[in-house]
Amino acid sequence: MHPFLMMAIAVAAEVFGDSMMKLSNGFQRKLPLLGTVAGYAIAFYFIAQTLEHLPIGPVYAMWTGLGIALTAVVGAIVWNEGFNLKKALGLACIIGGVVILEMGM
């Protein structure tokens, strides 16, 4: 499997895990808790597979940066957490940093 596809799966699984964590109500609800564990297990598995093909620095930057950005977007859309210029600027900085790291790969 292509490393960037594995990275995309890892990011999607992390965002899923984050969303399930929000639904778990502080780990009070068991089914979302299982979703959290499954999401993170899948994310870590695919990150480990990605690291067999790509260097750790850019991989970790992509995984965390894209995970943060997507989680913020999901929070704004699904959980109505709001989205404003400051959040957009912060996400642009994160994505810009990831791009710069990738250019040095």
CSV table of C-alpha atoms in Angstrom, one decimal:
chain,number,residue,atom,x,y,z
A,1,MET,CA,0.0,0.0,0.0
A,2,HIS,CA,1.3,3.5,-0.8
A,3,PRO,CA,2.7,5.3,2.3
A,4,PHE,CA,0.6,8.4,1.8
A,5,LEU,CA,-2.6,6.3,1.6
A,6,MET,CA,-1.6,4.7,4.9
A,7,MET,CA,-1.0,8.2,6.3
A,8,ALA,CA,-4.5,9.2,5.1
A,9,ILE,CA,-6.0,6.2,6.8
A,10,ALA,CA,-4.1,7.0,10.0
A,11,VAL,CA,-5.3,10.6,10.0
A,12,ALA,CA,-8.9,9.6,9.4
A,13,ALA,CA,-8.8,7.0,12.1
A,14,GLU,CA,-7.4,9.5,14.6
A,15,VAL,CA,-10.1,12.0,13.7
A,16,PHE,CA,-12.7,9.2,14.2
A,17,GLY,CA,-11.1,8.3,17.6
A,18,ASP,CA,-11.2,12.0,18.6
A,19,SER,CA,-14.9,12.3,17.6
A,20,MET,CA,-15.7,9.1,19.5
A,21,MET,CA,-13.9,10.5,22.6
A,22,LYS,CA,-16.2,13.6,22.4
A,23,LEU,CA,-19.2,11.3,22.2
A,24,SER,CA,-18.0,9.2,25.1
A,25,ASN,CA,-18.9,11.9,27.6
A,26,GLY,CA,-15.7,11.6,29.6
A,27,PHE,CA,-15.6,7.9,29.0
A,28,GLN,CA,-19.0,7.5,30.6
A,29,ARG,CA,-20.5,5.9,27.5
A,30,LYS,CA,-19.0,2.6,26.6
A,31,LEU,CA,-19.7,2.2,22.9
A,32,PRO,CA,-18.0,5.5,22.0
A,33,LEU,CA,-15.2,4.5,24.3
A,34,LEU,CA,-14.7,1.4,22.2
A,35,GLY,CA,-14.7,3.6,19.1
A,36,THR,CA,-12.0,5.7,20.6
A,37,VAL,CA,-9.8,2.7,21.3
A,38,ALA,CA,-10.5,1.3,17.8
A,39,GLY,CA,-9.8,4.6,16.1
A,40,TYR,CA,-6.4,5.1,17.9
A,41,ALA,CA,-5.4,1.4,17.4
A,42,ILE,CA,-6.0,1.7,13.6
A,43,ALA,CA,-4.2,5.1,13.5
A,44,PHE,CA,-1.1,3.8,15.4
A,45,TYR,CA,-1.0,0.6,13.2
A,46,PHE,CA,-1.1,2.7,9.9
A,47,ILE,CA,1.4,5.2,11.3
A,48,ALA,CA,3.8,2.3,12.1
A,49,GLN,CA,3.4,1.0,8.6
A,50,THR,CA,4.0,4.5,7.1
A,51,LEU,CA,7.2,4.8,9.1
A,52,GLU,CA,8.7,1.8,7.3
A,53,HIS,CA,8.7,3.9,4.1
A,54,LEU,CA,9.1,7.5,5.2
A,55,PRO,CA,11.2,9.4,7.8
A,56,ILE,CA,9.7,10.0,11.3
A,57,GLY,CA,9.9,13.8,11.4
A,58,PRO,CA,7.7,14.6,8.3
A,59,VAL,CA,5.4,11.6,9.1
A,60,TYR,CA,4.7,12.8,12.6
A,61,ALA,CA,4.3,16.4,11.5
A,62,MET,CA,1.8,15.3,8.8
A,63,TRP,CA,-0.1,13.0,11.1
A,64,THR,CA,-0.5,15.5,14.0
A,65,GLY,CA,-0.9,18.6,11.8
A,66,LEU,CA,-3.5,17.1,9.5
A,67,GLY,CA,-5.2,15.4,12.5
A,68,ILE,CA,-5.5,18.7,14.3
A,69,ALA,CA,-6.8,20.5,11.2
A,70,LEU,CA,-9.4,17.9,10.4
A,71,THR,CA,-10.5,17.6,14.0
A,72,ALA,CA,-11.0,21.3,14.2
A,73,VAL,CA,-13.1,21.2,11.0
A,74,VAL,CA,-15.2,18.3,12.3
A,75,GLY,CA,-15.6,20.2,15.6
A,76,ALA,CA,-16.9,23.2,13.7
A,77,ILE,CA,-19.2,21.3,11.5
A,78,VAL,CA,-20.4,18.4,13.6
A,79,TRP,CA,-20.2,19.9,17.1
A,80,ASN,CA,-21.0,23.5,16.3
A,81,GLU,CA,-17.8,24.7,18.0
A,82,GLY,CA,-17.5,27.7,15.8
A,83,PHE,CA,-14.9,28.7,13.2
A,84,ASN,CA,-13.5,32.2,12.9
A,85,LEU,CA,-10.5,34.0,11.3
A,86,LYS,CA,-8.2,33.2,14.2
A,87,LYS,CA,-8.9,29.5,14.0
A,88,ALA,CA,-8.5,29.6,10.2
A,89,LEU,CA,-5.2,31.4,10.6
A,90,GLY,CA,-3.9,28.9,13.1
A,91,LEU,CA,-4.8,26.0,10.9
A,92,ALA,CA,-3.1,27.7,7.9
A,93,CYS,CA,0.0,28.0,10.0
A,94,ILE,CA,-0.1,24.3,11.0
A,95,ILE,CA,-0.7,23.2,7.4
A,96,GLY,CA,2.1,25.6,6.2
A,97,GLY,CA,4.5,24.1,8.7
A,98,VAL,CA,3.7,20.6,7.5
A,99,VAL,CA,4.2,21.6,3.9
A,100,ILE,CA,7.6,23.2,4.8
A,101,LEU,CA,8.7,20.0,6.6
A,102,GLU,CA,7.6,18.0,3.6
A,103,MET,CA,9.7,20.1,1.2
A,104,GLY,CA,12.8,19.3,3.3
A,105,MET,CA,12.1,15.5,3.2
